[in-house]
Amino acid sequence: CVGVTANSPITALKMPVAFVLGGLDFPHINARSRLLRDMVAAELIEIADAAHLPSFERPDAFNDFVRGWLARHTADHVLRAGG
């Protein structure tokens, strides 16, 4: 993103962003992460029966989400690029 620096708030990002939360993670982490729902291009999934490492605790659910997200956003990128 043009004009976004390392010191910019994460909400300044305009490109697609995915966040995966474990529903059993520490409450302060989940509370902070839920604020990201307001990002323009963010998609957030909460895996209810996982804690801090959903990719290890529920790899099936994590991988399903990531595969679907990548498929949707790769298709979008290719269509916008005219490919």
XYZ file of N, CA and C in Angstrom:
249
model
N 0.831 -1.173 0.000
C 0.000 0.000 0.000
C 0.879 1.241 0.000
N 0.638 2.116 -0.902
C 1.375 3.367 -0.962
C 1.011 4.199 0.255
N 2.017 4.745 0.915
C 1.785 5.598 2.067
C 1.651 4.854 3.383
N 1.650 3.535 3.362
C 1.578 2.755 4.593
C 2.987 2.407 5.007
N 3.317 2.693 6.250
C 4.655 2.395 6.773
C 4.547 1.385 7.905
N 5.693 0.982 8.420
C 5.711 0.038 9.541
C 5.042 0.623 10.778
N 4.949 1.941 10.855
C 4.331 2.582 12.010
C 2.850 2.904 11.803
N 2.326 2.608 10.630
C 0.916 2.870 10.354
C 0.053 1.881 11.123
N -1.151 2.300 11.494
C -2.055 1.330 12.135
C -2.442 0.255 11.129
N -2.656 -0.942 11.615
C -2.987 -2.057 10.722
C -4.268 -1.776 9.940
N -5.137 -0.950 10.482
C -6.381 -0.624 9.791
C -6.147 0.217 8.543
N -4.920 0.698 8.332
C -4.605 1.476 7.132
C -4.425 0.571 5.908
N -4.277 -0.728 6.117
C -4.091 -1.650 4.998
C -5.364 -1.735 4.172
N -5.235 -1.690 2.868
C -6.395 -1.753 1.975
C -6.453 -3.061 1.194
N -5.361 -3.846 1.230
C -5.367 -5.116 0.515
C -6.076 -6.180 1.355
N -6.492 -7.278 0.743
C -7.157 -8.335 1.500
C -6.245 -8.878 2.605
N -6.810 -9.038 3.786
C -6.087 -9.534 4.948
C -6.962 -10.586 5.614
N -6.350 -11.680 6.047
C -7.086 -12.732 6.746
C -6.563 -12.863 8.167
N -7.485 -13.002 9.109
C -7.141 -13.230 10.506
C -7.849 -14.488 10.959
N -7.105 -15.365 11.620
C -7.685 -16.594 12.154
C -7.494 -16.572 13.668
N -8.593 -16.659 14.391
C -8.560 -16.652 15.851
C -8.945 -18.013 16.390
N -8.348 -18.361 17.507
C -8.810 -19.512 18.265
C -9.818 -19.028 19.286
N -10.993 -19.594 19.303
C -12.035 -19.158 20.221
C -11.672 -19.334 21.684
N -10.712 -20.211 21.960
C -10.291 -20.465 23.341
C -9.011 -19.726 23.699
N -8.565 -18.818 22.839
C -7.343 -18.060 23.109
C -7.583 -17.102 24.275
N -6.521 -16.471 24.738
C -6.629 -15.517 25.839
C -7.654 -14.438 25.483
N -8.509 -14.076 26.404
C -9.560 -13.087 26.110
C -9.027 -11.757 25.576
N -7.908 -11.286 26.091
C -7.402 -9.988 25.618
C -6.939 -10.057 24.169
N -6.467 -11.203 23.719
C -6.050 -11.353 22.319
C -7.282 -11.369 21.420
N -8.290 -12.135 21.793
C -9.507 -12.191 20.987
C -10.228 -10.850 20.962
N -10.260 -10.154 22.079
C -10.928 -8.847 22.120
C -10.234 -7.867 21.182
N -8.919 -7.856 21.196
C -8.161 -6.961 20.318
C -8.364 -7.357 18.862
N -8.352 -8.633 18.585
C -8.478 -9.105 17.207
C -9.853 -8.804 16.629
N -10.876 -8.836 17.447
C -12.231 -8.555 16.951
C -12.364 -7.108 16.479
N -11.505 -6.221 16.970
C -11.524 -4.835 16.505
C -11.173 -4.750 15.024
N -10.469 -5.754 14.512
C -10.036 -5.746 13.122
C -11.189 -6.008 12.157
N -12.347 -6.370 12.664
C -13.514 -6.584 11.802
C -13.867 -5.314 11.032
N -13.422 -4.168 11.545
C -13.741 -2.897 10.901
C -12.818 -2.564 9.739
N -11.798 -3.376 9.519
C -10.905 -3.117 8.390
C -11.660 -3.309 7.088
N -11.339 -2.512 6.104
C -12.038 -2.530 4.825
C -11.960 -3.899 4.151
N -10.782 -4.473 4.088
C -10.596 -5.705 3.322
C -10.222 -6.891 4.209
N -10.624 -6.864 5.462
C -10.259 -7.954 6.368
C -11.351 -9.010 6.426
N -10.901 -10.238 6.548
C -11.813 -11.347 6.771
C -11.325 -12.054 8.021
N -12.213 -12.290 8.951
C -11.852 -12.872 10.229
C -12.643 -14.144 10.440
N -11.946 -15.203 10.838
C -12.628 -16.443 11.192
C -12.184 -16.818 12.597
N -13.128 -17.304 13.373
C -12.826 -17.800 14.707
C -13.081 -19.296 14.715
N -12.047 -20.054 15.038
C -12.175 -21.503 15.154
C -12.474 -21.783 16.626
N -13.730 -22.109 16.904
C -14.248 -22.140 18.273
C -13.477 -23.081 19.201
N -13.102 -24.242 18.739
C -12.479 -25.218 19.632
C -10.959 -25.267 19.493
N -10.349 -24.116 19.232
C -8.895 -23.982 19.192
C -8.496 -22.831 20.100
N -7.246 -22.844 20.542
C -6.759 -21.771 21.412
C -5.795 -20.878 20.629
N -4.546 -20.800 21.076
C -3.600 -19.835 20.517
C -2.999 -20.257 19.170
N -3.013 -21.526 18.867
C -2.407 -22.016 17.619
C -3.412 -22.821 16.800
N -4.420 -22.170 16.240
C -5.445 -22.921 15.509
C -4.892 -23.726 14.337
N -3.799 -23.275 13.751
C -3.237 -24.020 12.618
C -2.682 -25.382 13.050
N -2.280 -25.513 14.302
C -1.808 -26.797 14.829
C -2.915 -27.574 15.531
N -3.802 -26.846 16.200
C -4.840 -27.495 16.990
C -5.998 -28.008 16.130
N -6.327 -27.281 15.072
C -7.405 -27.654 14.157
C -6.952 -27.433 12.717
N -5.919 -28.168 12.273
C -5.387 -27.927 10.928
C -6.428 -28.096 9.829
N -7.395 -28.972 10.014
C -8.424 -29.170 9.003
C -9.240 -27.894 8.793
N -9.722 -27.310 9.870
C -10.517 -26.076 9.769
C -9.663 -24.911 9.274
N -8.449 -24.814 9.782
C -7.538 -23.741 9.375
C -7.234 -23.834 7.886
N -6.852 -25.019 7.420
C -6.506 -25.204 6.015
C -7.694 -24.976 5.096
N -8.880 -25.408 5.499
C -10.073 -25.162 4.691
C -10.296 -23.666 4.510
N -10.170 -22.915 5.603
C -10.346 -21.463 5.518
C -9.293 -20.836 4.616
N -8.021 -21.182 4.826
C -6.935 -20.567 4.053
C -7.058 -20.917 2.570
N -7.360 -22.165 2.250
C -7.527 -22.549 0.844
C -8.654 -21.750 0.182
N -9.775 -21.649 0.860
C -10.896 -20.891 0.306
C -10.562 -19.420 0.146
N -9.903 -18.848 1.147
C -9.521 -17.432 1.111
C -8.562 -17.171 -0.045
N -7.548 -18.027 -0.175
C -6.585 -17.856 -1.265
C -7.256 -18.018 -2.628
N -8.151 -18.977 -2.750
C -8.848 -19.183 -4.029
C -9.671 -17.950 -4.398
N -10.378 -17.391 -3.431
C -11.192 -16.199 -3.709
C -10.328 -15.006 -4.079
N -9.261 -14.798 -3.354
C -8.453 -13.601 -3.583
C -7.481 -13.750 -4.742
N -7.080 -14.953 -5.044
C -6.254 -15.168 -6.229
C -7.098 -14.940 -7.476
N -8.321 -15.438 -7.460
C -9.229 -15.227 -8.595
C -9.502 -13.741 -8.780
N -9.733 -13.020 -7.686
C -9.971 -11.573 -7.761
C -8.774 -10.856 -8.382
N -7.593 -11.229 -7.941
C -6.367 -10.576 -8.426
C -6.175 -10.836 -9.917
N -6.390 -12.082 -10.330
C -6.231 -12.429 -11.742
C -7.253 -11.696 -12.575
N -8.493 -11.616 -12.119
C -9.522 -10.909 -12.886
C -9.209 -9.420 -13.011
N -8.732 -8.796 -11.939
C -8.406 -7.372 -11.998
C -7.207 -7.111 -12.883
N -6.282 -8.088 -12.960
C -5.078 -7.918 -13.785
C -5.370 -8.224 -15.258
N -6.569 -8.754 -15.518
C -6.930 -9.045 -16.899
C -6.436 -10.403 -17.370
N -6.095 -11.306 -16.408
C -5.547 -12.608 -16.784
C -6.551 -13.687 -16.844
